[in-house]
Amino acid sequence: MNKKMTLIALLLATTGFAAQAQEKVLNLYSARHYQTDEKLYDNFTKQTGIKINRIEGKEEELMERIRNEGANSPADVFITVDAARLAKSDELGLFAPVKSKLLESRIPAHLRSDTWFAFSTRARVIIYNRNVLKAEDVATYESLADPKLKGKLCSRSGSHPYNLSLVSSLIAHDGEAKTEEWAKGVVANFARAPKGGDTDQIKSVAAGECGVAVSNTYYLARLIRSDKVDERRMMERVGIVWPNQAGHGAHINISGGGMVKTAKNQEAAVKFLEYLASDDAQRYFADGNNEWPVVASVQTNNPALDAMGKFKADTLPISALAKHVATAQKLLDRAAYR
């Protein structure tokens, strides 16, 4: 009897251990809110057998949640958009260093740090109304402060991370004093007080409410690829300029992530980060959400991105932007760019 009970107990213990071993999970905190990412995550699970438990939220909320949870945080990986936010997460000590030859070989050095990695890029470009301006009128970010554009410029809030990252790059290239003068010139050229998002700026330019604005490229690509005829026709009135092509190139921002310092599933976390650099995942970013892959060798099939053409991208290390974000916010406040 005792022998029989011992055997049963052993079988139950072994079965329980096997079930636990098979339950491979990854707890993902994500500030990306794109429906196309569902396929991205499903494909990872199919390839690895690792189930993704996902919590979505706004960037600042998730960052604060990880901080408050401390050592008890279930988060294994945190992904978000914008270099400034990733750098802030790093500054708060949320990420752990990741050593991966695969990530180092596939992701360019200026698009990663020791603790986080970019997996897709988007450019911040200048858009203009073809009936109001010419491309040569707005060839650089610096030209947006030209007095000839008075009353013609629309913008989203200067405190938005997309604009903070752009201004941080200008500080890196042009210096703080010159960038503050630029910001004052931009404010003097406003057609209206800053409001709305990038899509609102595009529509305002197309409608003639303003002559020029800046936008992330994936918003433009969405409208170019839109199922709505009126949105595609609207884009015919909008010209796109790749800024600073004779100089440092167009400002690039990113979507990226890293392994949380208190991750309980570290092996799964590294596998997921490596998966995001795979050809399959890189194509999802490009073809599904109109972002450029960070892996140069990946072939994509996105007519809207192709239509925008080739361009020179700024190779300023993304991690360097973080050094100037606080300064960028202060000088924008002084210039009343809010």
mmCIF file of C-alpha atoms in Angstrom:
data_model
loop_
_atom_site.group_PDB
_atom_site.id
_atom_site.type_symbol
_atom_site.label_atom_id
_atom_site.label_comp_id
_atom_site.label_asym_id
_atom_site.label_seq_id
_atom_site.Cartn_x
_atom_site.Cartn_y
_atom_site.Cartn_z
ATOM 1 C CA MET A 1 0.000 0.000 0.000
ATOM 2 C CA ASN A 2 2.738 2.427 0.967
ATOM 3 C CA LYS A 3 4.641 1.551 -2.199
ATOM 4 C CA LYS A 4 1.512 2.206 -4.264
ATOM 5 C CA MET A 5 0.888 5.574 -2.589
ATOM 6 C CA THR A 6 4.515 6.578 -3.081
ATOM 7 C CA LEU A 7 4.247 5.771 -6.783
ATOM 8 C CA ILE A 8 1.053 7.809 -7.146
ATOM 9 C CA ALA A 9 2.603 10.741 -5.300
ATOM 10 C CA LEU A 10 5.657 10.561 -7.538
ATOM 11 C CA LEU A 11 3.493 10.518 -10.663
ATOM 12 C CA LEU A 12 1.464 13.486 -9.463
ATOM 13 C CA ALA A 13 4.591 15.448 -8.597
ATOM 14 C CA THR A 14 6.184 14.654 -11.949
ATOM 15 C CA THR A 15 2.997 15.589 -13.839
ATOM 16 C CA GLY A 16 2.708 18.827 -11.900
ATOM 17 C CA PHE A 17 6.333 19.708 -12.624
ATOM 18 C CA ALA A 18 5.867 18.960 -16.304
ATOM 19 C CA ALA A 19 2.737 21.121 -16.491
ATOM 20 C CA GLN A 20 4.581 23.952 -14.769
ATOM 21 C CA ALA A 21 7.535 23.601 -17.126
ATOM 22 C CA GLN A 22 5.254 23.693 -20.157
ATOM 23 C CA GLU A 23 3.565 26.894 -18.965
ATOM 24 C CA LYS A 24 6.070 29.317 -20.470
ATOM 25 C CA VAL A 25 4.941 32.907 -20.157
ATOM 26 C CA LEU A 26 6.079 36.457 -20.834
ATOM 27 C CA ASN A 27 4.521 39.376 -18.987
ATOM 28 C CA LEU A 28 4.565 42.357 -21.329
ATOM 29 C CA TYR A 29 3.795 45.959 -20.388
ATOM 30 C CA SER A 30 3.104 47.803 -23.631
ATOM 31 C CA ALA A 31 2.488 51.447 -24.461
ATOM 32 C CA ARG A 32 2.043 50.582 -28.148
ATOM 33 C CA HIS A 33 -1.639 50.672 -29.081
ATOM 34 C CA TYR A 34 -1.719 49.306 -32.599
ATOM 35 C CA GLN A 35 -4.112 46.540 -33.657
ATOM 36 C CA THR A 36 -1.537 45.185 -36.081
ATOM 37 C CA ASP A 37 0.658 44.211 -33.110
ATOM 38 C CA GLU A 38 -1.741 41.352 -32.346
ATOM 39 C CA LYS A 39 -0.257 39.367 -35.234
ATOM 40 C CA LEU A 40 3.207 40.224 -33.979
ATOM 41 C CA TYR A 41 2.511 38.682 -30.581
ATOM 42 C CA ASP A 42 0.579 35.695 -31.941
ATOM 43 C CA ASN A 43 3.473 34.826 -34.229
ATOM 44 C CA PHE A 44 5.914 34.905 -31.295
ATOM 45 C CA THR A 45 3.753 32.443 -29.354
ATOM 46 C CA LYS A 46 3.467 30.142 -32.373
ATOM 47 C CA GLN A 47 7.237 30.134 -32.839
ATOM 48 C CA THR A 48 8.238 29.695 -29.205
ATOM 49 C CA GLY A 49 5.263 28.320 -27.302
ATOM 50 C CA ILE A 50 5.607 31.251 -24.881
ATOM 51 C CA LYS A 51 2.278 32.785 -23.913
ATOM 52 C CA ILE A 52 2.183 36.583 -23.720
ATOM 53 C CA ASN A 53 0.259 38.182 -20.879
ATOM 54 C CA ARG A 54 -0.131 41.802 -21.917
ATOM 55 C CA ILE A 55 -1.003 44.930 -19.996
ATOM 56 C CA GLU A 56 -1.481 48.078 -22.077
ATOM 57 C CA GLY A 57 -1.526 51.642 -20.864
ATOM 58 C CA LYS A 58 -0.099 55.106 -21.322
ATOM 59 C CA GLU A 59 3.664 55.392 -21.112
ATOM 60 C CA GLU A 60 3.874 57.390 -17.894
ATOM 61 C CA GLU A 61 1.264 55.212 -16.181
ATOM 62 C CA LEU A 62 3.122 52.000 -16.986
ATOM 63 C CA MET A 63 6.471 53.444 -15.967
ATOM 64 C CA GLU A 64 5.022 54.550 -12.634
ATOM 65 C CA ARG A 65 3.327 51.180 -12.182
ATOM 66 C CA ILE A 66 6.612 49.312 -12.621
ATOM 67 C CA ARG A 67 8.268 51.652 -10.113
ATOM 68 C CA ASN A 68 5.505 51.194 -7.549
ATOM 69 C CA GLU A 69 5.447 47.419 -7.959
ATOM 70 C CA GLY A 70 9.160 47.262 -7.257
ATOM 71 C CA ALA A 71 10.589 43.780 -6.780
ATOM 72 C CA ASN A 72 7.070 42.344 -6.963
ATOM 73 C CA SER A 73 6.446 43.618 -10.487
ATOM 74 C CA PRO A 74 5.321 40.833 -12.833
ATOM 75 C CA ALA A 75 6.615 42.820 -15.832
ATOM 76 C CA ASP A 76 9.298 41.083 -17.891
ATOM 77 C CA VAL A 77 9.474 43.493 -20.842
ATOM 78 C CA PHE A 78 8.381 47.101 -21.275
ATOM 79 C CA ILE A 79 7.931 48.500 -24.783
ATOM 80 C CA THR A 80 6.953 52.009 -25.768
ATOM 81 C CA VAL A 81 7.334 54.665 -28.439
ATOM 82 C CA ASP A 82 9.688 57.650 -28.401
ATOM 83 C CA ALA A 83 13.348 57.702 -27.451
ATOM 84 C CA ALA A 84 12.812 60.212 -24.654
ATOM 85 C CA ARG A 85 10.433 57.849 -22.887
ATOM 86 C CA LEU A 86 12.821 54.917 -23.187
ATOM 87 C CA ALA A 87 15.645 57.053 -21.876
ATOM 88 C CA LYS A 88 13.464 58.200 -18.970
ATOM 89 C CA SER A 89 12.665 54.574 -18.137
ATOM 90 C CA ASP A 90 16.380 53.849 -18.127
ATOM 91 C CA GLU A 91 17.041 56.871 -15.913
ATOM 92 C CA LEU A 92 14.450 55.552 -13.441
ATOM 93 C CA GLY A 93 16.318 52.240 -13.308
ATOM 94 C CA LEU A 94 13.518 50.182 -14.821
ATOM 95 C CA PHE A 95 15.669 48.221 -17.294
ATOM 96 C CA ALA A 96 18.309 45.541 -16.854
ATOM 97 C CA PRO A 97 21.357 45.201 -19.129
ATOM 98 C CA VAL A 98 20.845 42.631 -21.909
ATOM 99 C CA LYS A 99 23.708 40.787 -23.548
ATOM 100 C CA SER A 100 22.690 39.379 -26.921
ATOM 101 C CA LYS A 101 24.983 38.888 -29.897
ATOM 102 C CA LEU A 102 21.912 38.640 -32.118
ATOM 103 C CA LEU A 103 20.582 42.047 -31.049
ATOM 104 C CA GLU A 104 24.029 43.625 -31.314
ATOM 105 C CA SER A 105 24.537 42.253 -34.807
ATOM 106 C CA ARG A 106 21.112 43.178 -36.194
ATOM 107 C CA ILE A 107 20.370 46.541 -34.572
ATOM 108 C CA PRO A 108 22.677 49.457 -35.494
ATOM 109 C CA ALA A 109 24.693 50.880 -32.602
ATOM 110 C CA HIS A 110 23.010 54.306 -32.749
ATOM 111 C CA LEU A 111 19.600 52.648 -32.288
ATOM 112 C CA ARG A 112 20.307 50.818 -29.039
ATOM 113 C CA SER A 113 21.864 51.169 -25.615
ATOM 114 C CA ASP A 114 23.050 48.615 -23.063
ATOM 115 C CA THR A 115 19.544 48.233 -21.694
ATOM 116 C CA TRP A 116 17.018 49.008 -24.446
ATOM 117 C CA PHE A 117 16.709 48.498 -28.184
ATOM 118 C CA ALA A 118 14.890 50.187 -31.051
ATOM 119 C CA PHE A 119 12.837 47.819 -33.197
ATOM 120 C CA SER A 120 11.273 50.270 -35.645
ATOM 121 C CA THR A 121 11.793 53.862 -36.710
ATOM 122 C CA ARG A 122 9.660 56.744 -37.861
ATOM 123 C CA ALA A 123 10.873 60.045 -39.268
ATOM 124 C CA ARG A 124 9.586 63.469 -38.259
ATOM 125 C CA VAL A 125 9.078 65.255 -41.547
ATOM 126 C CA ILE A 126 7.861 68.627 -42.744
ATOM 127 C CA ILE A 127 4.545 68.746 -44.588
ATOM 128 C CA TYR A 128 3.227 71.679 -46.574
ATOM 129 C CA ASN A 129 0.202 72.750 -48.601
ATOM 130 C CA ARG A 130 1.167 72.557 -52.275
ATOM 131 C CA ASN A 131 -1.045 75.568 -53.090
ATOM 132 C CA VAL A 132 0.600 77.770 -50.460
ATOM 133 C CA LEU A 133 4.294 76.855 -50.352
ATOM 134 C CA LYS A 134 7.029 75.096 -52.269
ATOM 135 C CA ALA A 135 9.306 72.370 -50.957
ATOM 136 C CA GLU A 136 12.332 74.666 -51.106
ATOM 137 C CA ASP A 137 10.569 77.099 -48.732
ATOM 138 C CA VAL A 138 10.697 74.517 -45.932
ATOM 139 C CA ALA A 139 13.784 72.429 -46.666
ATOM 140 C CA THR A 140 15.035 72.269 -43.065
ATOM 141 C CA TYR A 141 13.681 72.249 -39.524
ATOM 142 C CA GLU A 142 15.495 75.539 -39.033
ATOM 143 C CA SER A 143 13.494 77.101 -41.897
ATOM 144 C CA LEU A 144 10.293 76.804 -39.851
ATOM 145 C CA ALA A 145 11.422 79.868 -37.914
ATOM 146 C CA ASP A 146 11.806 81.986 -41.084
ATOM 147 C CA PRO A 147 9.629 85.164 -40.822
ATOM 148 C CA LYS A 148 8.260 84.491 -44.329
ATOM 149 C CA LEU A 149 6.196 81.700 -42.746
ATOM 150 C CA LYS A 150 4.426 84.072 -40.331
ATOM 151 C CA GLY A 151 0.849 82.919 -39.770
ATOM 152 C CA LYS A 152 1.410 79.703 -41.698
ATOM 153 C CA LEU A 153 2.643 77.153 -39.123
ATOM 154 C CA CYS A 154 0.516 74.611 -37.238
ATOM 155 C CA SER A 155 1.838 72.390 -34.447
ATOM 156 C CA ARG A 156 0.878 70.028 -31.692
ATOM 157 C CA SER A 157 1.968 70.907 -28.154
ATOM 158 C CA GLY A 158 5.627 71.728 -27.670
ATOM 159 C CA SER A 159 5.619 69.553 -24.540
ATOM 160 C CA HIS A 160 4.649 66.422 -26.445
ATOM 161 C CA PRO A 161 7.474 63.830 -26.427
ATOM 162 C CA TYR A 162 7.646 63.753 -30.246
ATOM 163 C CA ASN A 163 8.437 67.466 -30.331
ATOM 164 C CA LEU A 164 10.710 67.259 -27.296
ATOM 165 C CA SER A 165 12.798 64.611 -29.051
ATOM 166 C CA LEU A 166 13.002 66.734 -32.211
ATOM 167 C CA VAL A 167 14.062 69.812 -30.257
ATOM 168 C CA SER A 168 16.590 67.706 -28.328
ATOM 169 C CA SER A 169 18.154 66.714 -31.636
ATOM 170 C CA LEU A 170 18.327 70.373 -32.697
ATOM 171 C CA ILE A 171 20.084 71.245 -29.436
ATOM 172 C CA ALA A 172 22.593 68.475 -30.131
ATOM 173 C CA HIS A 173 23.261 69.806 -33.625
ATOM 174 C CA ASP A 174 22.806 73.578 -33.292
ATOM 175 C CA GLY A 175 23.340 74.316 -29.597
ATOM 176 C CA GLU A 176 20.945 75.551 -26.924
ATOM 177 C CA ALA A 177 21.078 79.286 -27.666
ATOM 178 C CA LYS A 178 20.441 78.913 -31.376
ATOM 179 C CA THR A 179 17.645 76.407 -30.766
ATOM 180 C CA GLU A 180 15.910 78.761 -28.329
ATOM 181 C CA GLU A 181 15.973 81.526 -30.950
ATOM 182 C CA TRP A 182 14.545 79.009 -33.398
ATOM 183 C CA ALA A 183 11.730 78.143 -30.982
ATOM 184 C CA LYS A 184 10.826 81.816 -30.588
ATOM 185 C CA GLY A 185 10.725 82.168 -34.375
ATOM 186 C CA VAL A 186 8.476 79.126 -34.675
ATOM 187 C CA VAL A 187 6.050 80.548 -32.100
ATOM 188 C CA ALA A 188 5.970 83.838 -34.020
ATOM 189 C CA ASN A 189 4.905 81.902 -37.121
ATOM 190 C CA PHE A 190 1.944 80.050 -35.545
ATOM 191 C CA ALA A 191 -1.300 80.142 -37.500
ATOM 192 C CA ARG A 192 -3.084 79.120 -34.270
ATOM 193 C CA ALA A 193 -2.221 77.941 -30.782
ATOM 194 C CA PRO A 194 -0.783 74.395 -30.695
ATOM 195 C CA LYS A 195 -3.434 71.699 -30.412
ATOM 196 C CA GLY A 196 -4.325 68.198 -31.558
ATOM 197 C CA GLY A 197 -2.126 65.370 -32.757
ATOM 198 C CA ASP A 198 -0.128 64.803 -35.924
ATOM 199 C CA THR A 199 -3.165 63.727 -37.946
ATOM 200 C CA ASP A 200 -4.878 66.999 -37.008
ATOM 201 C CA GLN A 201 -1.864 68.941 -38.314
ATOM 202 C CA ILE A 202 -1.971 67.034 -41.611
ATOM 203 C CA LYS A 203 -5.682 67.767 -42.066
ATOM 204 C CA SER A 204 -5.165 71.436 -41.209
ATOM 205 C CA VAL A 205 -2.414 71.724 -43.828
ATOM 206 C CA ALA A 206 -4.567 69.982 -46.438
ATOM 207 C CA ALA A 207 -7.519 72.255 -45.641
ATOM 208 C CA GLY A 208 -5.381 75.395 -45.951
ATOM 209 C CA GLU A 209 -5.824 76.393 -42.302
ATOM 210 C CA CYS A 210 -2.037 76.503 -42.226
ATOM 211 C CA GLY A 211 0.685 76.141 -44.816
ATOM 212 C CA VAL A 212 3.181 73.966 -42.991
ATOM 213 C CA ALA A 213 3.530 71.560 -40.039
ATOM 214 C CA VAL A 214 5.604 68.579 -38.904
ATOM 215 C CA SER A 215 4.409 65.002 -38.568
ATOM 216 C CA ASN A 216 5.639 61.500 -37.939
ATOM 217 C CA THR A 217 5.719 59.537 -41.164
ATOM 218 C CA TYR A 218 3.448 56.686 -40.125
ATOM 219 C CA TYR A 219 0.510 59.087 -39.750
ATOM 220 C CA LEU A 220 1.072 60.179 -43.343
ATOM 221 C CA ALA A 221 1.364 56.591 -44.545
ATOM 222 C CA ARG A 222 -1.928 55.681 -42.883
ATOM 223 C CA LEU A 223 -3.738 58.416 -44.807
ATOM 224 C CA ILE A 224 -1.999 57.542 -48.070
ATOM 225 C CA ARG A 225 -3.138 53.912 -47.610
ATOM 226 C CA SER A 226 -6.576 54.831 -46.281
ATOM 227 C CA ASP A 227 -9.686 52.976 -47.437
ATOM 228 C CA LYS A 228 -11.471 56.329 -47.504
ATOM 229 C CA VAL A 229 -11.310 58.061 -50.887
ATOM 230 C CA ASP A 230 -11.572 61.539 -49.358
ATOM 231 C CA GLU A 231 -8.496 60.940 -47.188
ATOM 232 C CA ARG A 232 -6.439 59.719 -50.132
ATOM 233 C CA ARG A 233 -7.516 62.768 -52.157
ATOM 234 C CA MET A 234 -6.700 65.006 -49.220
ATOM 235 C CA MET A 235 -3.133 63.759 -49.315
ATOM 236 C CA GLU A 236 -2.796 64.941 -52.908
ATOM 237 C CA ARG A 237 -2.789 68.507 -51.543
ATOM 238 C CA VAL A 238 -0.012 67.737 -49.067
ATOM 239 C CA GLY A 239 3.669 67.778 -49.965
ATOM 240 C CA ILE A 240 6.281 65.928 -47.906
ATOM 241 C CA VAL A 241 9.793 67.251 -47.294
ATOM 242 C CA TRP A 242 12.658 65.168 -45.938
ATOM 243 C CA PRO A 243 14.354 67.863 -43.839
ATOM 244 C CA ASN A 244 18.052 68.705 -43.659
ATOM 245 C CA GLN A 245 19.106 66.397 -46.473
ATOM 246 C CA ALA A 246 22.154 68.564 -47.193
ATOM 247 C CA GLY A 247 23.147 68.366 -43.532
ATOM 248 C CA HIS A 248 22.596 65.884 -40.714
ATOM 249 C CA GLY A 249 19.437 64.376 -42.200
ATOM 250 C CA ALA A 250 15.865 63.854 -41.053
ATOM 251 C CA HIS A 251 15.197 63.375 -37.341
ATOM 252 C CA ILE A 252 14.427 59.767 -36.499
ATOM 253 C CA ASN A 253 12.395 58.543 -33.574
ATOM 254 C CA ILE A 254 11.793 54.983 -32.516
ATOM 255 C CA SER A 255 9.648 52.330 -30.966
ATOM 256 C CA GLY A 256 11.593 50.051 -28.662
ATOM 257 C CA GLY A 257 11.870 48.277 -25.361
ATOM 258 C CA GLY A 258 13.941 46.431 -22.846
ATOM 259 C CA MET A 259 13.903 43.790 -20.142
ATOM 260 C CA VAL A 260 12.579 44.990 -16.797
ATOM 261 C CA LYS A 261 15.153 44.850 -13.993
ATOM 262 C CA THR A 262 12.937 42.619 -11.826
ATOM 263 C CA ALA A 263 11.878 40.263 -14.649
ATOM 264 C CA LYS A 264 10.960 36.781 -13.406
ATOM 265 C CA ASN A 265 11.036 35.251 -16.904
ATOM 266 C CA GLN A 266 14.386 36.514 -18.127
ATOM 267 C CA GLU A 267 14.971 33.824 -20.749
ATOM 268 C CA ALA A 268 11.566 34.494 -22.296
ATOM 269 C CA ALA A 269 12.228 38.237 -22.151
ATOM 270 C CA VAL A 270 15.471 37.967 -24.114
ATOM 271 C CA LYS A 271 13.821 35.632 -26.635
ATOM 272 C CA PHE A 272 11.049 38.167 -27.151
ATOM 273 C CA LEU A 273 13.470 41.060 -27.653
ATOM 274 C CA GLU A 274 15.429 38.951 -30.136
ATOM 275 C CA TYR A 275 12.210 38.013 -31.899
ATOM 276 C CA LEU A 276 11.372 41.702 -32.374
ATOM 277 C CA ALA A 277 14.588 41.992 -34.381
ATOM 278 C CA SER A 278 13.704 38.992 -36.575
ATOM 279 C CA ASP A 279 12.770 39.372 -40.231
ATOM 280 C CA ASP A 280 9.151 38.355 -39.518
ATOM 281 C CA ALA A 281 8.669 40.914 -36.760
ATOM 282 C CA GLN A 282 10.452 43.649 -38.698
ATOM 283 C CA ARG A 283 8.061 43.126 -41.599
ATOM 284 C CA TYR A 284 5.089 43.420 -39.231
ATOM 285 C CA PHE A 285 6.346 46.810 -38.073
ATOM 286 C CA ALA A 286 6.770 48.033 -41.648
ATOM 287 C CA ASP A 287 3.883 46.483 -43.537
ATOM 288 C CA GLY A 288 1.404 46.484 -40.665
ATOM 289 C CA ASN A 289 2.040 49.815 -38.959
ATOM 290 C CA ASN A 290 3.931 51.870 -41.548
ATOM 291 C CA GLU A 291 7.202 52.036 -39.597
ATOM 292 C CA TRP A 292 10.664 51.400 -40.995
ATOM 293 C CA PRO A 293 12.509 48.282 -39.822
ATOM 294 C CA VAL A 294 15.770 48.841 -37.971
ATOM 295 C CA VAL A 295 17.332 45.812 -39.664
ATOM 296 C CA ALA A 296 18.520 47.172 -43.006
ATOM 297 C CA SER A 297 18.456 43.833 -44.833
ATOM 298 C CA VAL A 298 14.719 43.246 -44.279
ATOM 299 C CA GLN A 299 12.603 43.472 -47.424
ATOM 300 C CA THR A 300 9.192 45.103 -46.915
ATOM 301 C CA ASN A 301 6.045 45.541 -48.989
ATOM 302 C CA ASN A 302 4.472 48.881 -48.106
ATOM 303 C CA PRO A 303 3.470 51.071 -51.073
ATOM 304 C CA ALA A 304 3.003 54.152 -48.877
ATOM 305 C CA LEU A 305 6.524 53.975 -47.468
ATOM 306 C CA ASP A 306 7.899 53.258 -50.945
ATOM 307 C CA ALA A 307 6.041 56.288 -52.311
ATOM 308 C CA MET A 308 7.810 58.549 -49.826
ATOM 309 C CA GLY A 309 11.125 57.593 -51.387
ATOM 310 C CA LYS A 310 14.626 57.258 -50.028
ATOM 311 C CA PHE A 311 16.033 59.767 -47.574
ATOM 312 C CA LYS A 312 19.042 60.584 -45.444
ATOM 313 C CA ALA A 313 18.349 59.827 -41.784
ATOM 314 C CA ASP A 314 20.038 61.525 -38.849
ATOM 315 C CA THR A 315 22.447 59.050 -37.245
ATOM 316 C CA LEU A 316 22.670 60.937 -33.959
ATOM 317 C CA PRO A 317 22.673 58.210 -31.279
ATOM 318 C CA ILE A 318 19.131 57.905 -29.995
ATOM 319 C CA SER A 319 20.406 57.589 -26.437
ATOM 320 C CA ALA A 320 22.011 61.040 -26.791
ATOM 321 C CA LEU A 321 18.596 62.697 -27.100
ATOM 322 C CA ALA A 322 17.911 61.998 -23.438
ATOM 323 C CA LYS A 323 20.691 64.372 -22.404
ATOM 324 C CA HIS A 324 18.805 67.335 -23.839
ATOM 325 C CA VAL A 325 15.129 66.590 -23.106
ATOM 326 C CA ALA A 326 14.983 68.633 -19.882
ATOM 327 C CA THR A 327 16.772 71.534 -21.580
ATOM 328 C CA ALA A 328 14.412 71.271 -24.547
ATOM 329 C CA GLN A 329 11.360 71.562 -22.300
ATOM 330 C CA LYS A 330 12.769 74.594 -20.477
ATOM 331 C CA LEU A 331 13.664 76.518 -23.627
ATOM 332 C CA LEU A 332 10.277 75.723 -25.195
ATOM 333 C CA ASP A 333 8.592 77.060 -22.061
ATOM 334 C CA ARG A 334 10.662 80.236 -22.246
ATOM 335 C CA ALA A 335 9.651 80.619 -25.894
ATOM 336 C CA ALA A 336 5.964 80.111 -24.971
ATOM 337 C CA TYR A 337 5.822 77.038 -27.220
ATOM 338 C CA ARG A 338 3.288 75.098 -25.160
#
